[in-house]
Coordinates of C-alpha atoms in Angstrom, one line a residue:
M1 CA 66.3 87.5 120.0
G2 CA 67.1 91.1 120.5
K3 CA 67.3 94.0 123.6
T4 CA 66.8 97.3 123.8
C5 CA 69.6 99.8 124.7
A6 CA 68.3 100.0 128.1
E7 CA 68.1 96.3 128.6
L8 CA 71.6 95.7 127.0
F9 CA 73.2 97.9 129.1
A10 CA 71.4 97.9 132.3
G11 CA 74.4 97.9 135.1
I12 CA 76.8 99.8 132.9
D13 CA 78.0 103.2 133.8
C14 CA 76.9 105.1 130.2
T15 CA 75.2 107.8 128.3
I16 CA 72.7 106.9 125.6
I17 CA 72.4 109.7 123.4
G18 CA 69.9 108.7 120.8
N19 CA 67.2 106.5 121.7
A20 CA 67.2 104.0 124.6
D21 CA 64.1 101.7 123.6
D22 CA 66.3 100.9 120.0
E23 CA 66.5 97.4 120.0
V24 CA 69.4 95.6 119.4
G25 CA 69.7 92.4 117.4
G26 CA 73.1 91.4 118.1
I27 CA 77.0 92.7 119.6
A28 CA 79.6 93.0 117.0
Y29 CA 83.2 94.3 117.4
R30 CA 84.6 93.7 114.4
S31 CA 82.9 96.0 111.6
D32 CA 83.2 93.0 109.0
R33 CA 81.2 91.0 110.7
V34 CA 78.8 93.6 111.3
Q35 CA 74.8 92.2 110.7
P36 CA 72.2 94.9 110.4
G37 CA 70.6 95.7 113.8
D38 CA 73.9 95.4 115.6
A39 CA 75.6 97.0 118.2
F40 CA 79.1 97.8 117.2
F41 CA 81.4 98.0 120.2
C42 CA 84.7 100.3 119.2
I43 CA 87.1 98.3 121.1
V44 CA 90.6 100.3 121.5
G45 CA 93.1 97.7 120.9
F46 CA 96.8 97.3 120.5
T47 CA 97.2 97.8 116.8
A48 CA 94.2 99.3 115.6
D49 CA 91.2 101.8 117.4
G50 CA 87.7 100.1 116.7
H51 CA 86.6 103.6 116.3
S52 CA 88.2 103.8 113.2
F53 CA 85.9 101.2 111.8
A54 CA 82.9 103.3 113.0
Q55 CA 81.8 104.3 109.5
D56 CA 82.2 101.2 108.4
A57 CA 80.2 99.3 111.3
I58 CA 77.4 101.9 110.0
D59 CA 77.2 101.4 106.5
R60 CA 77.1 97.8 107.1
G61 CA 73.7 98.0 109.2
A62 CA 74.8 98.8 112.9
K63 CA 72.0 100.4 114.8
V64 CA 73.9 101.5 117.8
L65 CA 77.8 102.7 118.3
V66 CA 79.8 101.9 121.5
V67 CA 82.4 104.2 122.4
E68 CA 84.9 105.9 124.5
R69 CA 84.2 109.2 122.9
K70 CA 82.1 110.8 120.6
V71 CA 82.0 110.2 117.2
Y72 CA 81.7 112.4 114.2
L73 CA 80.3 110.6 111.2
A74 CA 78.6 111.1 108.0
D75 CA 75.3 109.6 107.5
A76 CA 75.1 108.9 111.3
T77 CA 71.8 110.4 111.8
D78 CA 69.4 107.3 113.0
V79 CA 72.3 105.6 114.9
T80 CA 72.4 105.5 118.8
E81 CA 75.7 106.2 120.5
V82 CA 76.3 105.0 123.9
V83 CA 79.5 106.2 125.6
V84 CA 81.3 104.3 128.2
K85 CA 84.6 104.4 130.1
D86 CA 85.9 101.1 128.9
T87 CA 84.5 99.2 125.8
R88 CA 86.1 96.0 126.3
K89 CA 84.4 95.7 130.0
A90 CA 80.8 97.5 128.9
M91 CA 80.8 94.7 126.3
A92 CA 81.7 91.4 128.5
V93 CA 78.3 93.1 130.1
A94 CA 76.3 93.9 127.7
A95 CA 77.1 90.3 126.3
A96 CA 75.9 89.2 129.5
N97 CA 73.1 90.8 129.3
F98 CA 72.3 90.0 125.7
Y99 CA 71.9 86.1 126.5
D100 CA 70.5 86.6 129.7
H101 CA 73.5 86.0 132.3
P102 CA 73.7 81.9 130.9
S103 CA 76.9 81.5 133.5
A104 CA 74.3 82.1 136.4
G105 CA 72.3 78.9 135.3
I106 CA 75.8 76.4 135.4
A107 CA 78.0 75.4 137.5
L108 CA 81.4 77.0 136.1
V109 CA 84.9 76.5 136.8
G110 CA 87.5 78.6 135.8
V111 CA 90.7 77.2 135.7
T112 CA 94.1 79.3 135.2
G113 CA 98.1 78.8 135.9
T114 CA 100.4 78.2 133.0
N115 CA 100.7 74.7 132.8
G116 CA 98.1 72.0 133.5
K117 CA 94.9 74.0 132.4
T118 CA 93.8 71.8 129.8
T119 CA 94.7 68.5 131.8
T120 CA 92.6 69.5 134.7
T121 CA 89.5 71.0 132.5
Y122 CA 89.2 67.3 130.8
L123 CA 89.4 66.0 134.3
V124 CA 86.9 67.5 135.7
E125 CA 84.6 67.3 132.9
H126 CA 85.1 63.7 133.5
I127 CA 84.5 63.7 137.1
A128 CA 80.8 65.5 136.7
R129 CA 79.8 62.9 133.7
V130 CA 80.5 59.8 136.3
A131 CA 78.4 62.2 138.8
G132 CA 76.1 62.1 136.6
K133 CA 75.8 65.5 135.3
R134 CA 76.0 66.8 131.3
T135 CA 79.0 68.9 130.9
G136 CA 80.9 71.3 128.7
V137 CA 84.2 72.2 128.0
V138 CA 86.0 75.4 126.8
G139 CA 89.6 75.4 126.1
T140 CA 92.8 75.2 123.9
V141 CA 92.2 71.9 122.5
G142 CA 88.7 72.8 121.7
I143 CA 85.0 73.0 123.0
C144 CA 82.3 70.4 124.1
I145 CA 78.9 71.0 124.5
G146 CA 77.6 67.3 126.0
D147 CA 78.8 65.1 123.5
V148 CA 79.4 67.3 120.9
R149 CA 83.0 68.7 120.1
E150 CA 84.1 71.7 118.2
K151 CA 87.5 73.5 117.3
S152 CA 87.8 76.8 119.1
E153 CA 90.2 80.0 117.7
H154 CA 91.1 81.0 121.3
T155 CA 91.7 79.7 125.0
T156 CA 89.0 82.0 126.3
P157 CA 87.5 83.6 123.5
E158 CA 85.8 87.2 123.4
S159 CA 83.2 88.0 125.3
P160 CA 80.3 87.9 123.3
D161 CA 81.8 84.6 121.8
L162 CA 82.1 83.3 125.0
Q163 CA 78.4 84.2 126.5
R164 CA 76.9 83.1 123.5
L165 CA 79.0 79.7 124.1
F166 CA 77.5 79.8 127.4
A167 CA 74.2 80.2 126.3
R168 CA 74.3 77.2 124.2
M169 CA 75.7 75.1 126.9
R170 CA 72.7 76.4 129.2
D171 CA 69.9 75.7 126.4
A172 CA 71.7 71.8 125.8
H173 CA 71.1 71.5 129.5
C174 CA 74.6 71.6 130.6
D175 CA 75.3 71.4 134.3
T176 CA 78.8 71.5 134.8
V177 CA 81.0 73.6 132.8
A178 CA 85.0 73.7 133.1
M179 CA 86.7 76.5 131.0
E180 CA 90.7 76.9 130.9
V181 CA 90.8 80.8 131.4
S182 CA 94.2 82.6 130.4
S183 CA 95.7 85.8 131.3
H184 CA 95.0 87.5 128.2
A185 CA 91.6 86.8 128.6
L186 CA 91.4 88.0 132.4
D187 CA 93.4 91.5 131.4
L188 CA 91.4 91.8 128.2
E189 CA 87.8 91.5 130.0
R190 CA 86.9 88.5 128.2
T191 CA 85.4 86.5 131.2
W192 CA 84.1 90.0 133.2
G193 CA 80.3 89.6 133.9
T194 CA 80.9 86.2 133.7
R195 CA 79.6 83.8 137.7
F196 CA 81.9 81.0 138.4
A197 CA 81.3 78.2 140.8
V198 CA 84.6 77.7 141.6
T199 CA 88.4 78.9 140.1
A200 CA 91.5 76.9 140.2
F201 CA 94.6 78.1 139.7
S202 CA 97.6 75.3 138.9
N203 CA 101.1 77.1 138.4
L204 CA 102.9 80.2 137.1
T205 CA 106.0 79.8 135.4
Q206 CA 108.2 81.8 132.1
D207 CA 105.1 82.4 129.6
H208 CA 103.8 85.6 127.9
L209 CA 106.1 87.5 129.2
D210 CA 106.3 89.5 125.7
Y211 CA 102.4 91.0 126.5
H212 CA 102.6 90.9 130.6
H213 CA 106.5 92.2 130.5
T214 CA 106.9 91.2 134.1
F215 CA 105.9 88.0 136.4
E216 CA 104.5 90.0 138.6
A217 CA 102.0 91.5 136.1
Y218 CA 101.8 88.5 134.7
F219 CA 100.7 86.9 138.4
E220 CA 98.2 89.7 138.7
A221 CA 96.4 88.8 135.7
K222 CA 96.2 85.6 137.0
A223 CA 95.2 87.1 140.1
R224 CA 92.1 88.4 139.0
L225 CA 90.4 85.5 138.8
F226 CA 90.7 84.8 142.9
S227 CA 89.8 88.7 143.7
K228 CA 86.5 90.3 144.4
D229 CA 85.7 90.6 141.1
Y230 CA 85.1 87.0 140.7
P231 CA 83.5 85.6 144.0
A232 CA 83.8 81.7 144.0
K233 CA 84.9 79.0 145.6
R234 CA 88.7 78.3 145.5
V235 CA 91.2 75.7 144.6
I236 CA 95.0 76.3 145.0
C237 CA 98.2 74.6 144.2
I238 CA 100.3 76.1 147.2
D239 CA 103.5 74.6 145.5
D240 CA 105.0 77.8 144.6
K241 CA 105.2 81.1 145.6
W242 CA 102.5 82.5 143.7
G243 CA 99.9 80.1 145.1
K244 CA 101.1 80.8 148.6
E245 CA 100.5 84.4 148.0
L246 CA 97.1 83.5 146.0
L247 CA 96.1 81.7 149.8
R248 CA 97.0 84.6 151.8
R249 CA 95.0 87.0 149.6
C250 CA 91.5 84.5 149.7
S251 CA 92.2 83.6 153.3
V252 CA 92.1 87.4 154.6
A253 CA 88.8 87.5 152.4
E254 CA 87.3 84.8 154.1
D255 CA 87.1 82.6 150.7
S256 CA 86.4 78.6 151.0
V257 CA 89.9 77.1 150.0
V258 CA 90.8 73.6 149.4
T259 CA 94.4 73.9 148.8
T260 CA 96.4 71.0 146.8
G261 CA 100.3 70.6 146.0
F262 CA 103.0 67.8 146.8
D263 CA 103.9 70.6 150.0
P264 CA 102.9 68.0 152.8
S265 CA 100.4 71.5 154.3
A266 CA 98.1 71.2 151.9
Q267 CA 94.7 69.8 152.3
I268 CA 95.0 67.6 149.2
H269 CA 98.6 65.9 148.8
P270 CA 100.7 62.7 147.8
A271 CA 101.0 60.1 150.6
D272 CA 102.4 58.0 148.6
V273 CA 103.1 57.6 144.4
A274 CA 104.4 54.9 142.1
Y275 CA 104.9 55.5 138.5
A276 CA 104.8 53.3 135.5
P277 CA 104.7 53.6 131.9
T278 CA 101.0 53.0 131.6
H279 CA 99.8 54.4 134.9
T280 CA 100.2 56.0 138.1
S281 CA 99.6 54.3 141.6
L282 CA 98.8 57.4 144.0
A283 CA 97.5 57.6 147.4
L284 CA 96.3 60.9 148.5
D285 CA 95.8 62.7 151.8
V286 CA 92.4 64.4 151.6
R287 CA 92.1 66.6 154.4
G288 CA 93.0 63.4 156.9
S289 CA 91.3 61.1 155.1
R290 CA 93.4 58.8 152.6
Y291 CA 92.0 57.3 149.1
A292 CA 94.6 55.0 146.8
F293 CA 94.2 54.6 143.0
D294 CA 95.3 53.6 140.0
Y295 CA 94.8 56.0 137.4
P296 CA 95.9 55.8 133.1
L297 CA 98.2 59.0 133.0
V298 CA 101.7 59.0 133.9
G299 CA 104.3 61.5 135.6
R300 CA 104.7 63.9 138.1
F301 CA 102.8 67.1 136.8
N302 CA 99.8 64.7 136.1
V303 CA 100.1 64.1 139.8
E304 CA 99.3 68.0 140.2
N305 CA 96.4 68.1 137.9
V306 CA 94.9 64.8 139.6
M307 CA 95.1 67.0 143.1
C308 CA 93.6 70.0 141.1
A309 CA 91.2 68.1 139.9
F310 CA 90.2 66.6 142.8
G311 CA 89.9 69.3 144.9
I312 CA 87.6 70.9 142.3
G313 CA 85.4 67.4 142.5
L314 CA 85.3 68.4 146.6
Q315 CA 84.1 72.2 146.0
L316 CA 81.5 71.2 143.3
G317 CA 80.2 68.8 146.0
I318 CA 81.4 65.6 144.5
P319 CA 81.7 62.7 147.0
P320 CA 85.1 61.7 146.9
E321 CA 84.4 58.0 146.7
V322 CA 82.7 59.2 142.8
I323 CA 85.8 61.3 142.4
V324 CA 87.9 58.3 142.6
E325 CA 85.8 56.0 140.5
A326 CA 86.1 59.0 137.5
L327 CA 90.0 59.2 138.1
E328 CA 90.4 55.3 138.0
E329 CA 89.1 55.3 134.3
A330 CA 90.4 59.1 133.4
P331 CA 90.6 59.9 129.5
Q332 CA 93.5 60.1 127.6
I333 CA 94.0 64.4 127.1
P334 CA 94.6 64.9 123.4
G335 CA 97.9 66.1 122.7
R336 CA 99.2 66.1 126.8
L337 CA 101.9 63.4 127.3
E338 CA 99.8 61.0 124.7
R339 CA 101.8 58.2 123.2
V340 CA 101.8 57.5 119.6
S341 CA 100.1 54.4 118.4
A342 CA 101.4 52.7 115.4
V343 CA 101.7 49.4 113.9
C344 CA 105.2 48.8 114.0
D345 CA 107.4 50.6 116.7
G346 CA 110.5 49.0 116.9
G347 CA 110.0 49.1 121.0
V348 CA 110.4 52.8 120.7
S349 CA 108.3 54.9 122.8
V350 CA 107.1 58.1 120.9
F351 CA 105.1 60.6 123.1
V352 CA 103.2 64.1 121.5
D353 CA 103.3 67.0 124.3
Y354 CA 101.9 70.4 124.4
A355 CA 104.9 71.7 126.4
H356 CA 106.0 74.7 125.2
T357 CA 107.5 76.5 128.3
P358 CA 110.5 76.1 130.3
D359 CA 108.8 74.7 133.1
A360 CA 106.4 72.0 131.4
L361 CA 109.1 71.1 129.0
E362 CA 111.3 70.2 132.1
K363 CA 108.4 68.4 133.5
A364 CA 107.5 66.2 130.4
L365 CA 111.2 65.3 129.8
S366 CA 111.5 64.4 133.8
S367 CA 108.0 62.2 133.6
I368 CA 109.5 60.6 130.6
M369 CA 112.9 59.8 131.3
A370 CA 111.6 58.2 134.9
L371 CA 109.7 55.7 132.5
T372 CA 112.2 55.0 129.4
P373 CA 114.8 52.2 130.4
G374 CA 116.8 53.4 127.3
R375 CA 117.8 56.9 126.4
T376 CA 115.3 59.8 125.7
I377 CA 115.2 61.8 122.5
C378 CA 113.7 65.5 122.5
V379 CA 112.3 67.7 119.0
F380 CA 111.0 70.8 120.0
G381 CA 111.1 74.5 119.1
C382 CA 109.5 77.8 119.9
G383 CA 106.5 79.9 118.3
G384 CA 107.4 83.0 116.6
D385 CA 105.6 86.0 117.1
R386 CA 105.7 85.3 120.9
D387 CA 107.6 85.8 124.2
A388 CA 111.4 85.7 122.9
S389 CA 113.1 85.6 126.2
K390 CA 111.9 82.2 127.0
R391 CA 113.5 80.5 124.0
P392 CA 117.0 80.3 125.4
I393 CA 115.5 78.9 128.6
M394 CA 113.8 76.3 126.6
G395 CA 116.9 75.3 125.1
K396 CA 119.0 74.5 128.1
A397 CA 115.7 72.9 129.8
A398 CA 115.6 70.3 126.4
L399 CA 119.8 69.3 127.3
A400 CA 118.0 67.3 130.2
A401 CA 117.1 64.8 127.2
D402 CA 119.9 62.4 125.8
R403 CA 119.6 63.9 122.7
A404 CA 117.5 67.3 121.5
I405 CA 117.1 68.0 118.1
V406 CA 115.4 71.9 117.5
T407 CA 113.2 72.5 114.7
S408 CA 110.8 74.9 113.8
D409 CA 107.1 75.1 115.7
N410 CA 104.7 77.7 114.7
P411 CA 107.2 80.6 113.3
R412 CA 104.2 82.7 112.1
T413 CA 105.9 86.0 110.8
E414 CA 109.0 85.2 112.2
D415 CA 112.3 83.6 110.1
P416 CA 112.5 79.8 111.6
R417 CA 116.0 80.0 111.4
A418 CA 116.0 83.2 113.6
I419 CA 114.2 81.5 116.2
I420 CA 116.1 78.4 116.5
E421 CA 119.4 80.8 116.4
D422 CA 117.8 82.4 120.0
V423 CA 116.6 78.8 121.0
V424 CA 120.6 77.2 120.2
S425 CA 122.0 80.2 122.3
G426 CA 121.3 78.6 125.7
M427 CA 122.2 75.4 124.7
G428 CA 125.9 76.1 124.8
A429 CA 126.6 73.3 127.4
G430 CA 125.4 70.7 125.5
A431 CA 127.8 71.2 122.6
G432 CA 127.7 67.5 120.7
R433 CA 124.5 66.5 122.2
F434 CA 121.8 68.2 120.0
E435 CA 121.9 68.9 116.5
V436 CA 119.6 71.5 114.4
E437 CA 116.6 70.5 111.3
P438 CA 114.4 73.3 110.6
D439 CA 112.1 70.8 108.5
R440 CA 109.8 69.7 111.6
R441 CA 109.1 66.1 109.6
R442 CA 112.5 65.5 108.9
A443 CA 113.4 66.1 112.9
I444 CA 110.8 63.8 113.5
A445 CA 112.3 61.6 111.5
R446 CA 115.7 61.9 112.2
A447 CA 114.5 61.5 116.1
V448 CA 112.9 58.2 115.3
A449 CA 116.4 57.0 113.3
L450 CA 118.4 57.8 116.4
A451 CA 115.7 55.6 118.4
C452 CA 116.9 51.9 119.4
P453 CA 114.2 49.6 121.3
G454 CA 113.6 50.6 125.0
D455 CA 114.0 54.6 123.8
S456 CA 112.0 57.2 124.3
V457 CA 111.0 60.2 121.8
L458 CA 109.4 63.4 123.1
I459 CA 108.0 65.4 120.4
A460 CA 107.1 69.0 122.4
G461 CA 105.6 72.2 121.8
K462 CA 102.6 71.7 119.6
G463 CA 100.7 68.5 121.6
H464 CA 96.9 68.5 119.6
E465 CA 97.6 71.2 117.0
D466 CA 96.9 69.8 113.6
Y467 CA 98.6 72.5 111.6
Q468 CA 101.7 74.7 111.3
L469 CA 101.6 78.1 111.3
V470 CA 104.3 80.0 108.6
G471 CA 103.7 83.3 107.3
D472 CA 100.2 84.0 106.6
R473 CA 99.7 80.2 105.6
V474 CA 98.1 77.3 107.7
L475 CA 99.7 74.4 106.7
S476 CA 98.4 70.6 107.8
F477 CA 100.8 69.4 110.0
D478 CA 99.9 66.8 112.9
D479 CA 102.7 65.2 115.3
R480 CA 100.5 62.8 116.2
V481 CA 100.2 61.7 112.5
V482 CA 103.4 62.4 111.3
A483 CA 105.2 60.6 114.1
A484 CA 103.1 57.4 113.5
E485 CA 104.3 57.6 109.8
E486 CA 107.9 58.0 110.4
L487 CA 107.8 55.3 113.0
E488 CA 105.7 53.0 110.5
R489 CA 108.4 53.9 107.5
A490 CA 111.4 53.3 109.9
F491 CA 110.2 49.9 111.7
G492 CA 107.9 48.5 108.8
S493 CA 108.4 46.0 106.5
D494 CA 110.9 48.1 104.6
A495 CA 112.4 49.4 107.6
A496 CA 116.1 48.4 106.7
G497 CA 116.5 50.6 103.6
V498 CA 114.8 53.3 105.1
R499 CA 116.6 53.4 108.7
A500 CA 119.8 53.9 106.2
G501 CA 118.0 56.6 104.5
F502 CA 117.7 58.2 107.7
D503 CA 120.7 57.8 109.1
G504 CA 122.1 60.5 106.3
L505 CA 120.3 63.3 107.9
A506 CA 121.4 66.2 109.7
G507 CA 124.9 64.5 110.8
D508 CA 125.9 64.1 114.2
G509 CA 126.6 67.9 114.8
E510 CA 124.8 71.2 115.1
K511 CA 124.9 72.1 111.7
P512 CA 121.2 72.5 110.0
A513 CA 120.8 69.6 107.6
E514 CA 120.3 71.4 104.2
E515 CA 119.1 68.5 102.0
G516 CA 115.9 68.8 100.4
R517 CA 116.0 72.7 101.2

């Protein structure tokens, strides 16, 4: 499949220097991935300028260079240059053109917000399946095309990868696709040129301020998905001021909006909720009609996700009775308040959750504490090379637990102990109620050792991830697997000896454990 330059750049304000009838065989934005016949887009990034790699792209066989300024290179006489104002936007539109606008043939749902995106997209997929649709999912946990599951590198892929993915979904006859849309993706034009049937907003809490710098800039990035740039039906949670502002804007634009929230003025809001360790009983007021049902997810924040998914289902034209039927059999979302299964657990409940923002950690702890007859122990850390300003706030949030263990998350290129020091700086009010263990496995083992029957352990921050990023290494590490192993060690046939050994770990204060390091 190929497109001429004229076809590829249709609808893009550009100047073609060369042959507009040249056929392009593919789209590349990294010179080391250029294939002969590709168009190479010179993306101006934060640390590198793609124009500097133009010669490398030509040497690898690129036939077309897409640039924001004229480049003068050796041996480029047969190369067509296309000059555009913004190579990122141009690449997104060109990618949609190249794959014949695949999102137009799919009922595409875009979900944005700080927390809840993954759970909501999985719930929407499940609802659509029960309604008889062939479905797809794009997001943090991975990619689903029908029954095929794949891993993903980004929450929202780069535009050529995203449009190629949509084309695969279209060709696999997917009817409905639910996608997480990150603020980065919106700001970096990854979704530009994509057509949405429904866009939904969950909430806005502190995250990514290392990138956006201010809450206002963070919000405006999210808000783009609800602007005239992305016409669609809307679902908006109005429990925070950001959702209320989105509602105001969409109302002015006369968009079709379904509002959700605990706020009783929301079109979908709870009339009654009862929380249990294994499920939630919910009576929803949906535009004046009441629907009562149980679903196998726990916690207040999952009520928010269920309401959002309900609203999306309505906007997709799915009858409320079908939505209720689907939610009653809702799937466990990987790494989202996922209970660890072990042959021997000693009466201790261990949950793994992706919570990596202060708000998400607070909500996860609140949900677990409401279901726990004993104490709640929290194991958590913060990622490196990410928003450092939230670290002390995360530490403070963790003090809601009866006991907290600060450990390493994905330190990336930062010193894990320096990250931990940032976290601990916010925990001054909890002296004697937390400790530090930089080794994540030992931290999980310590939490299990501290737990008694009836207690719960929350392991937060990594959720579904089966790796740990340390420097330039990707280490195999899955909180769910490690926790199951440690439960078995602590409460299996040799439990007494193992637990005696664990009692020596880390101590009762805040001094980092040094054994074996």
